[in-house]
Amino acid sequence: MVHVNIFDTTLRDGEQSPGVNLNQLEKLEIARQLERFGVDIMEAGFPASSQGDFEAVKAIAQTIKNSSVTGLARATKSDIDIAWDALKDAAEPRLHVFLATSPIHMKYKLMKTPEEVINTAVDMVRYAKQRFPHIEWSAEDASRSDLDFLVQIITKVIDAGATVINLPDTVGYTTPEEYGRMFRYIRENVPNIHKAALSCHCHDDLGMAVANSLAAIENGVTQVEGTINGIGERAGNASLEEIAVALNIRNDKYPYTTNLVLKEIKRTSDLISRLTGMIVPPNKAVVGRNAFAHESGIHQDGVLKNALTYEIITPELVGVNSNDLVLGKHSGRHAFKDKIEQLGYTLSPEKLGEAFTSFKQLTDRKKEVTDEDLFTILTDIQTAAIDVKKYELVAFQVQYGSANLPTATVALTTPEGIRVETARTGSGSVEALMNTLEALIEEEIHLTDFRLSSVGQGRDALAEVHVKMTVNGTSFSGRGSAQDVLEASAKSFLNAVNRVFYNQKAIVQEPAAL
């Protein structure tokens, strides 16, 4: 069976989703989970885009040992130099350099002739080869490029040292038949193609990213790129979890193997959904809340008699546990520590103590604590920024009744350590709380999105709130969880605002998605 390498770009292309702002701690937590998931290559970011992205890529490169860490670079020496500085300490450093090859991109974006594009690509791959042992070269907008021109430029960049050739469907335009035919043409006409692996990278603008990726694999691609939950610019990227499960369930049609640990799919999906604020639709394939739910009486009857009647994917395959009640108010520190290690978390003694305290506080109000509850607590602990000046919630009170005007009173400490307090009204209790928080904060704030969901089931479930807002003109997302909806709302609001204090100013322009 042919082996297919999995290239995850959640931390680069996925983070380019509008409104997604991950800090370094959040990126590190995602990187560790991607390593547990078994991805072969993870694209940690675009080091030249900002100081914050550079530091995050560097930290991930120094931390991850079982996956190859790569960074994106434009076809310029400065981008390549910055990428090397970020990746040189990686266990297996590699570079992902791209240049557009379609007529429309060359003419209107690059303003270069085809010959100039070839020369630039060759020169930059050769320059990068002086440092990087592995170089992936991407022909941006390959699916709308001339095939004979692709043959010409691919032949020359392989001679210059490229070890992977990526032909992305950058704008999600192509069809499975067209995309597969392009790879087949390249394999048949590039004389030195045996010296490099072929990779696919599909966007989902027409809803065909996964189908296109599978078509590419059928036509000789041995590396597939995508993101968890299919997040990314515009309509997103190919969903890696869907591709992985398709290869597993339909191995009669797709005789290919990967290194992915499928039981880590649900947890990986949940982590990325939580940290990015991009909620997974209930009907999403493989990881949606309804993926294993059966409403129809006929379906229910069939599943009870034999699950295979209507379930082609077992919940256990992707890590969905139907009975995950684990701990209660009488559970001690040792049992708690054992459980979080089972969940894959490694906490410092200080963070372990903080997590245990949060757990005990939850058990005072919630009889049974599930894996989902622990996951929420531990994620908050692991990604909490320390030694950063920020607004902190001291206390709040909301007065609300059907005959009264909703009023919120809030006390905060400012980044300078000063306590401030005020009260405001609103059309509802949440709006009153948001108006009060906004009045206490010096930054210019405009709330653009507010979403409420529950963690688990039951009336005592944790509430989780995700918000999006602009702070001083820059878009940020925030999240907060608590048993009280209003407390979760306040936490999410402050979480978004506080990101301005560790958000680094970009030093070059962010590139288009491949």
Coordinates of C-alpha atoms in Angstrom, one line a residue:
M1 CA 0.0 0.0 0.0
V2 CA 1.2 3.5 -0.9
H3 CA 2.0 5.8 2.1
V4 CA 0.6 9.3 2.0
N5 CA 2.2 12.0 4.2
I6 CA -0.2 14.5 6.0
F7 CA 0.8 18.1 5.8
D8 CA -1.2 20.2 8.3
T9 CA -1.5 23.9 7.7
T10 CA -4.0 24.8 10.4
L11 CA -1.5 27.1 12.1
R12 CA -0.8 29.0 8.9
D13 CA -3.5 28.8 6.3
G14 CA -6.1 28.0 8.9
E15 CA -5.2 30.9 11.1
Q16 CA -5.7 33.2 8.1
S17 CA -9.4 32.7 8.6
P18 CA -11.1 36.1 9.3
G19 CA -11.3 36.9 13.0
V20 CA -8.9 34.1 14.1
N21 CA -6.0 35.4 16.3
L22 CA -4.0 32.7 18.1
N23 CA -1.3 33.7 20.6
Q24 CA 1.9 31.7 21.0
L25 CA 0.7 29.6 23.9
E26 CA -2.4 28.6 21.9
K27 CA -0.3 27.8 18.8
L28 CA 1.9 25.6 21.0
E29 CA -1.0 23.7 22.4
I30 CA -2.4 23.1 18.9
A31 CA 1.1 22.0 17.7
R32 CA 1.4 19.5 20.5
Q33 CA -2.0 18.0 19.7
L34 CA -1.2 17.8 16.0
E35 CA 1.9 15.9 17.0
R36 CA -0.3 13.5 19.0
F37 CA -2.6 13.3 16.0
G38 CA 0.3 12.0 14.0
V39 CA 0.7 14.6 11.2
D40 CA 4.0 14.2 9.3
I41 CA 4.5 17.9 8.6
M42 CA 3.0 20.9 10.3
E43 CA 3.2 24.4 8.8
A44 CA 3.7 26.4 12.0
G45 CA 3.2 29.8 10.3
F46 CA 4.7 32.5 8.1
P47 CA 7.7 33.7 10.1
A48 CA 8.3 36.9 8.1
S49 CA 4.7 38.1 8.6
S50 CA 5.2 39.4 12.1
Q51 CA 7.4 39.2 15.1
G52 CA 4.7 37.3 16.9
D53 CA 4.5 34.7 14.2
F54 CA 8.3 34.4 14.0
E55 CA 8.4 33.7 17.8
A56 CA 5.6 31.2 17.6
V57 CA 7.2 29.3 14.7
K58 CA 10.5 29.3 16.6
A59 CA 8.9 28.0 19.8
I60 CA 7.1 25.2 17.9
A61 CA 10.2 24.2 16.0
Q62 CA 12.1 23.9 19.3
T63 CA 9.3 21.9 21.0
I64 CA 8.0 19.4 18.4
K65 CA 10.1 16.3 17.8
N66 CA 7.9 13.7 16.1
S67 CA 6.6 15.9 13.2
S68 CA 8.6 18.0 10.7
V69 CA 8.0 21.7 11.3
T70 CA 7.9 24.0 8.3
G71 CA 7.3 27.7 7.7
L72 CA 6.0 29.6 4.7
A73 CA 8.1 32.0 2.7
R74 CA 7.7 34.1 -0.4
A75 CA 10.3 33.8 -3.1
T76 CA 12.6 36.4 -1.6
K77 CA 15.9 36.1 0.2
S78 CA 14.7 38.1 3.2
D79 CA 11.7 35.7 3.8
I80 CA 13.9 32.7 3.5
D81 CA 16.5 34.1 5.9
I82 CA 13.8 34.9 8.5
A83 CA 12.3 31.4 8.1
W84 CA 15.7 29.8 8.7
D85 CA 16.3 31.8 11.9
A86 CA 12.9 30.5 13.1
L87 CA 13.3 26.9 12.0
K88 CA 17.0 26.1 12.4
D89 CA 16.5 24.4 15.7
A90 CA 13.8 22.1 14.5
A91 CA 14.3 18.3 14.5
E92 CA 13.7 18.3 10.8
P93 CA 13.6 21.9 9.4
R94 CA 12.0 22.4 6.1
L95 CA 10.9 25.4 4.0
H96 CA 7.7 26.0 2.1
V97 CA 8.4 28.6 -0.6
F98 CA 5.7 29.7 -3.2
L99 CA 5.4 31.7 -6.4
A100 CA 2.4 32.2 -8.6
T101 CA 2.3 30.5 -12.0
S102 CA -1.1 31.3 -13.5
P103 CA -1.3 33.8 -16.3
I104 CA -3.6 36.1 -14.4
H105 CA -1.4 36.1 -11.3
M106 CA 1.9 36.6 -13.2
K107 CA 0.4 39.5 -15.2
Y108 CA -1.6 41.4 -12.6
K109 CA -0.1 40.4 -9.2
L110 CA 3.6 39.7 -9.9
M111 CA 3.9 41.8 -13.1
K112 CA 6.5 39.4 -14.3
T113 CA 7.0 37.5 -17.5
P114 CA 7.0 33.7 -17.4
E115 CA 10.7 33.7 -17.9
E116 CA 11.2 36.0 -15.0
V117 CA 9.0 33.8 -12.8
I118 CA 11.1 30.7 -13.7
N119 CA 14.3 32.5 -12.9
T120 CA 13.0 33.8 -9.6
A121 CA 11.7 30.4 -8.5
V122 CA 15.0 28.6 -9.5
D123 CA 17.2 31.3 -7.8
M124 CA 15.2 31.2 -4.5
V125 CA 15.1 27.4 -4.3
R126 CA 18.8 27.2 -5.0
Y127 CA 19.4 29.9 -2.3
A128 CA 17.2 28.1 0.2
K129 CA 19.0 24.7 -0.5
Q130 CA 22.1 26.2 1.0
R131 CA 20.4 25.8 4.5
F132 CA 17.3 23.7 4.3
P133 CA 17.5 19.9 3.7
H134 CA 13.8 19.8 2.7
I135 CA 12.3 22.4 0.4
E136 CA 8.7 22.4 -0.8
W137 CA 8.0 24.6 -3.8
S138 CA 4.4 25.6 -4.5
A139 CA 3.0 26.9 -7.8
E140 CA 0.4 29.2 -6.5
D141 CA -2.8 29.0 -8.5
A142 CA -1.5 25.9 -10.3
S143 CA -5.0 24.7 -11.2
R144 CA -5.4 27.7 -13.5
S145 CA -1.9 27.5 -14.9
D146 CA -0.7 26.4 -18.3
L147 CA 0.3 22.7 -18.0
D148 CA 3.3 23.0 -20.3
F149 CA 4.6 26.0 -18.3
L150 CA 4.2 24.0 -15.1
V151 CA 6.2 21.2 -16.7
Q152 CA 9.0 23.7 -17.5
I153 CA 9.2 25.4 -14.1
I154 CA 8.8 22.2 -12.1
T155 CA 11.7 20.5 -14.0
K156 CA 13.9 23.5 -13.2
V157 CA 13.0 23.9 -9.5
I158 CA 13.6 20.2 -8.9
D159 CA 17.1 20.5 -10.5
A160 CA 17.6 23.5 -8.2
G161 CA 16.9 21.4 -5.1
A162 CA 13.2 21.2 -4.5
T163 CA 12.2 17.9 -2.8
V164 CA 8.4 18.4 -2.8
I165 CA 6.3 20.0 -5.6
N166 CA 2.9 21.3 -4.4
L167 CA 0.3 22.2 -7.0
P168 CA -2.5 24.0 -5.1
D169 CA -6.1 24.7 -6.2
T170 CA -5.7 28.2 -4.7
V171 CA -9.1 29.6 -5.4
G172 CA -11.1 26.3 -5.2
Y173 CA -11.9 26.4 -8.9
T174 CA -11.0 23.0 -10.2
T175 CA -13.0 19.7 -10.3
P176 CA -11.7 16.2 -9.3
E177 CA -11.3 15.0 -12.9
E178 CA -9.4 18.2 -13.9
Y179 CA -7.2 18.2 -10.8
G180 CA -6.3 14.5 -11.1
R181 CA -5.5 14.9 -14.8
M182 CA -3.1 17.8 -14.0
F183 CA -1.1 15.6 -11.6
R184 CA -1.1 12.8 -14.1
Y185 CA 0.2 15.1 -16.8
I186 CA 3.0 16.3 -14.6
R187 CA 4.0 12.8 -13.7
E188 CA 4.1 11.8 -17.3
N189 CA 5.9 14.9 -18.7
V190 CA 8.4 16.1 -16.0
P191 CA 11.5 14.1 -16.7
N192 CA 13.0 14.4 -13.1
I193 CA 9.7 14.1 -11.2
H194 CA 11.0 10.9 -9.6
K195 CA 13.4 13.1 -7.5
A196 CA 10.5 14.9 -5.7
A197 CA 7.2 14.1 -4.0
L198 CA 4.0 15.5 -5.3
S199 CA 1.6 17.4 -3.0
C200 CA -1.9 18.7 -3.2
H201 CA -3.5 21.7 -1.5
C202 CA -7.2 22.4 -2.1
H203 CA -9.5 25.2 -1.1
D204 CA -13.2 24.6 -0.7
D205 CA -14.9 27.5 -2.6
L206 CA -17.0 25.1 -4.7
G207 CA -17.3 22.5 -2.0
M208 CA -14.9 20.0 -3.7
A209 CA -11.7 20.3 -1.6
V210 CA -11.8 16.8 -0.1
A211 CA -12.9 15.2 -3.4
N212 CA -10.2 17.0 -5.3
S213 CA -7.6 15.9 -2.7
L214 CA -8.7 12.3 -3.0
A215 CA -8.5 12.6 -6.8
A216 CA -5.0 13.9 -6.5
I217 CA -4.0 10.9 -4.3
E218 CA -5.4 8.5 -6.9
N219 CA -3.1 10.2 -9.5
G220 CA 0.2 9.9 -7.7
V221 CA 0.2 12.5 -5.0
T222 CA 2.0 11.2 -1.9
Q223 CA 1.5 14.3 0.3
V224 CA -1.9 15.9 1.0
E225 CA -2.3 19.3 2.7
G226 CA -5.3 20.7 4.6
T227 CA -6.5 21.9 7.9
I228 CA -8.5 20.5 10.9
N229 CA -12.2 21.2 10.5
G230 CA -11.5 22.6 7.0
I231 CA -10.8 26.1 8.4
G232 CA -9.0 28.7 6.3
E233 CA -9.5 31.7 4.1
R234 CA -12.8 32.2 2.3
A235 CA -14.6 28.8 2.3
G236 CA -11.6 27.1 3.9
N237 CA -9.3 24.2 3.0
A238 CA -9.7 20.5 2.6
S239 CA -10.7 18.9 6.0
L240 CA -7.9 16.5 7.0
E241 CA -10.1 14.5 9.3
E242 CA -12.5 13.8 6.4
I243 CA -9.7 12.7 4.1
A244 CA -8.2 10.5 6.9
V245 CA -11.5 8.7 7.6
A246 CA -12.3 8.4 3.9
L247 CA -9.0 6.6 3.3
N248 CA -9.7 4.3 6.3
I249 CA -13.3 3.5 5.7
R250 CA -13.0 3.1 1.9
N251 CA -9.6 1.4 1.8
D252 CA -11.0 -0.9 -0.9
K253 CA -11.1 2.2 -3.1
Y254 CA -8.2 4.0 -1.6
P255 CA -5.3 1.6 -0.8
Y256 CA -3.2 4.2 1.0
T257 CA -1.8 4.5 4.5
T258 CA -1.1 7.4 6.8
N259 CA 0.5 7.9 10.2
L260 CA -2.6 9.6 11.7
V261 CA -4.0 8.4 15.0
L262 CA -7.7 8.5 14.2
K263 CA -8.9 8.3 17.8
E264 CA -7.3 11.8 18.3
I265 CA -9.6 13.3 15.6
K266 CA -12.4 14.5 17.9
R267 CA -10.1 16.0 20.5
T268 CA -8.0 17.7 17.8
S269 CA -11.2 19.1 16.2
D270 CA -12.6 20.3 19.6
L271 CA -9.3 22.0 20.6
I272 CA -9.0 23.9 17.3
S273 CA -12.7 24.9 17.4
R274 CA -12.3 26.2 20.9
L275 CA -9.1 28.1 20.4
T276 CA -10.1 29.7 17.0
G277 CA -13.7 30.4 17.9
M278 CA -14.8 28.7 14.7
I279 CA -17.7 26.5 15.8
V280 CA -18.0 23.1 14.0
P281 CA -21.5 22.9 12.3
P282 CA -23.6 20.1 13.8
N283 CA -23.9 18.4 10.4
K284 CA -20.2 18.5 9.7
A285 CA -18.9 15.2 8.4
V286 CA -16.8 13.1 10.9
V287 CA -16.7 15.6 13.8
G288 CA -20.1 17.4 13.8
R289 CA -22.3 16.9 16.8
N290 CA -24.9 15.1 14.7
A291 CA -22.5 12.9 12.9
F292 CA -23.6 9.9 15.0
A293 CA -27.1 11.1 15.9
H294 CA -30.1 9.3 14.5
E295 CA -33.5 11.1 14.6
S296 CA -35.5 8.9 12.2
G297 CA -37.4 6.0 13.8
I298 CA -36.3 3.7 11.0
H299 CA -32.7 4.7 11.4
Q300 CA -32.9 4.3 15.2
D301 CA -34.4 0.8 14.8
G302 CA -31.7 -0.2 12.4
V303 CA -28.8 1.0 14.5
L304 CA -30.2 -0.7 17.6
K305 CA -30.3 -4.0 15.7
N306 CA -27.0 -3.5 14.0
A307 CA -25.0 -0.3 14.0
L308 CA -23.6 -1.0 10.5
T309 CA -27.1 -0.4 9.0
Y310 CA -26.7 3.3 9.3
E311 CA -23.3 4.0 10.8
I312 CA -20.3 3.5 8.4
I313 CA -18.1 5.3 11.0
T314 CA -18.0 4.1 14.6
P315 CA -17.8 6.9 17.2
E316 CA -14.9 5.2 18.8
L317 CA -12.9 5.3 15.6
V318 CA -12.6 9.1 15.8
G319 CA -12.4 9.3 19.6
V320 CA -16.0 10.0 20.5
N321 CA -16.7 8.4 23.9
S322 CA -20.4 8.0 24.7
N323 CA -19.7 7.4 28.4
D324 CA -17.0 9.8 29.7
L325 CA -18.1 10.5 33.3
V326 CA -14.9 10.4 35.2
L327 CA -14.5 12.5 38.3
G328 CA -16.6 14.0 41.1
K329 CA -16.3 16.1 44.3
H330 CA -14.6 13.3 46.2
S331 CA -11.9 12.7 43.6
G332 CA -8.4 13.6 44.9
R333 CA -5.3 15.2 43.4
H334 CA -3.8 11.9 42.4
A335 CA -6.8 10.7 40.5
F336 CA -7.1 14.2 38.8
K337 CA -3.4 14.1 37.8
D338 CA -3.8 10.5 36.4
K339 CA -6.8 11.6 34.4
I340 CA -5.3 14.7 32.8
E341 CA -2.2 12.6 31.8
Q342 CA -4.7 10.1 30.1
L343 CA -6.0 13.1 28.2
G344 CA -2.5 13.9 27.0
Y345 CA -1.8 17.0 29.1
T346 CA 1.5 17.7 30.8
L347 CA 1.2 20.5 33.4
S348 CA 3.8 22.2 35.5
P349 CA 3.3 21.8 39.3
E350 CA 2.0 25.4 39.4
K351 CA -0.5 24.9 36.6
L352 CA -1.5 21.5 38.0
G353 CA -2.4 23.2 41.2
E354 CA -4.4 25.9 39.4
A355 CA -6.2 23.3 37.3
F356 CA -7.1 21.2 40.4
T357 CA -8.5 24.2 42.2
S358 CA -10.6 25.0 39.1
F359 CA -11.8 21.4 39.0
K360 CA -12.8 21.4 42.7
Q361 CA -14.7 24.7 42.3
L362 CA -16.6 23.1 39.4
T363 CA -17.4 20.0 41.5
D364 CA -19.0 22.3 44.1
R365 CA -21.6 23.2 41.5
K366 CA -21.6 20.2 39.2
K367 CA -22.1 16.7 40.4
E368 CA -20.3 14.9 37.6
V369 CA -17.3 16.3 35.7
T370 CA -16.9 14.9 32.1
D371 CA -13.9 14.8 29.8
E372 CA -15.3 17.8 28.0
D373 CA -15.4 19.8 31.2
L374 CA -11.8 18.8 32.0
F375 CA -10.7 19.6 28.4
T376 CA -12.2 23.1 28.8
I377 CA -10.4 23.7 32.1
L378 CA -7.1 22.4 31.0
T379 CA -7.1 24.3 27.7
D380 CA -7.8 27.5 29.6
I381 CA -4.9 26.8 32.0
Q382 CA -2.4 25.8 29.3
T383 CA -3.1 28.8 27.1
A384 CA -3.4 31.5 29.7
A385 CA -0.8 34.2 29.2
I386 CA 1.3 35.0 32.2
D387 CA 3.4 38.1 32.9
V388 CA 1.2 40.1 30.5
K389 CA -0.4 43.3 31.6
K390 CA -4.2 43.0 31.1
Y391 CA -7.7 43.8 32.3
E392 CA -8.9 41.4 34.9
L393 CA -12.5 40.9 36.2
V394 CA -12.8 41.6 39.9
A395 CA -16.6 41.4 40.3
F396 CA -19.8 42.0 38.5
Q397 CA -23.5 42.1 39.2
V398 CA -26.5 42.2 36.8
Q399 CA -30.0 43.3 37.8
Y400 CA -32.6 42.0 35.3
G401 CA -36.3 41.5 35.4
S402 CA -39.2 41.6 33.0
A403 CA -40.4 45.0 34.5
N404 CA -36.9 46.5 35.0
L405 CA -34.3 48.1 32.9
P406 CA -31.3 45.6 32.8
T407 CA -28.4 47.1 34.6
A408 CA -24.8 45.8 35.1
T409 CA -22.2 46.9 37.6
V410 CA -18.6 45.8 36.9
A411 CA -15.3 46.2 38.7
L412 CA -12.0 45.6 36.9
T413 CA -8.3 46.1 37.4
T414 CA -6.6 47.8 34.5
P415 CA -3.3 46.8 32.9
E416 CA -1.7 49.4 35.2
G417 CA -3.2 47.7 38.3
I418 CA -5.8 50.4 39.0
R419 CA -9.3 49.3 40.1
V420 CA -12.1 50.9 38.2
E421 CA -15.9 50.4 38.5
T422 CA -19.0 51.6 36.8
A423 CA -22.6 50.7 35.8
R424 CA -24.5 50.8 32.5
T425 CA -27.8 49.7 31.1
G426 CA -28.8 47.8 28.0
S427 CA -31.7 46.2 26.2
G428 CA -30.9 42.9 27.8
S429 CA -28.6 41.6 30.5
V430 CA -25.8 40.6 28.1
E431 CA -25.9 44.0 26.4
A432 CA -25.9 45.8 29.7
L433 CA -22.8 43.8 30.8
M434 CA -21.0 44.4 27.5
N435 CA -21.8 48.2 27.6
T436 CA -20.4 48.4 31.1
L437 CA -17.2 46.5 30.2
E438 CA -16.8 48.8 27.2
A439 CA -17.2 51.9 29.3
L440 CA -14.4 50.7 31.6
I441 CA -11.9 50.0 28.9
E442 CA -9.8 52.7 27.3
E443 CA -9.4 51.0 23.9
E444 CA -11.8 51.6 21.1
I445 CA -14.1 48.6 20.9
H446 CA -16.7 47.4 18.4
L447 CA -18.3 44.0 19.1
T448 CA -19.1 42.2 15.8
D449 CA -20.1 38.7 16.8
F450 CA -21.4 36.9 19.9
R451 CA -22.0 33.1 20.1
L452 CA -23.1 31.0 23.0
S453 CA -22.9 27.2 23.3
S454 CA -22.8 24.6 26.0
V455 CA -20.0 22.3 27.0
G456 CA -21.6 18.8 27.2
Q457 CA -25.3 18.3 28.2
G458 CA -27.6 19.0 31.1
R459 CA -28.8 22.0 33.0
D460 CA -25.5 22.2 34.9
A461 CA -23.3 22.2 31.7
L462 CA -20.6 24.8 31.4
A463 CA -21.5 27.8 29.1
E464 CA -19.0 28.8 26.5
V465 CA -19.0 32.1 24.8
H466 CA -17.0 33.2 21.7
V467 CA -16.9 36.8 20.6
K468 CA -15.3 38.7 17.8
M469 CA -14.6 42.4 18.0
T470 CA -12.3 45.1 16.7
V471 CA -10.0 46.7 19.3
N472 CA -8.4 49.9 18.1
G473 CA -9.2 48.9 14.6
T474 CA -7.8 45.4 14.7
S475 CA -9.9 42.3 14.6
F476 CA -9.7 39.9 17.6
S477 CA -11.5 36.9 18.9
G478 CA -12.1 35.9 22.5
R479 CA -13.5 33.0 24.4
G480 CA -14.7 32.4 28.0
S481 CA -16.3 29.6 29.9
A482 CA -18.2 29.4 33.2
Q483 CA -21.4 27.8 34.5
D484 CA -23.0 31.2 34.4
V485 CA -23.7 32.6 30.9
L486 CA -23.0 36.2 32.0
E487 CA -19.7 35.3 33.6
A488 CA -18.7 33.4 30.5
S489 CA -19.7 36.5 28.4
A490 CA -17.5 38.8 30.5
K491 CA -14.6 36.4 30.3
S492 CA -14.8 36.2 26.5
F493 CA -15.0 40.0 26.2
L494 CA -11.9 40.5 28.3
N495 CA -10.1 37.6 26.6
A496 CA -10.5 39.4 23.2
V497 CA -9.5 42.8 24.6
N498 CA -6.4 41.5 26.3
R499 CA -5.1 40.0 23.1
V500 CA -4.1 43.5 22.0
F501 CA -1.4 43.5 24.7
Y502 CA 0.5 40.6 23.2
N503 CA -0.4 41.1 19.6
Q504 CA 2.7 42.0 17.6
K505 CA 2.8 44.5 14.8
A506 CA 3.2 42.9 11.4
I507 CA 6.6 43.6 9.7
V508 CA 5.5 42.5 6.2
Q509 CA 2.2 42.0 4.5
E510 CA 0.4 38.7 5.0
P511 CA 0.4 36.5 1.8
A512 CA -2.6 35.1 0.0
A513 CA -3.5 31.6 0.9
L514 CA -2.1 28.9 -1.4

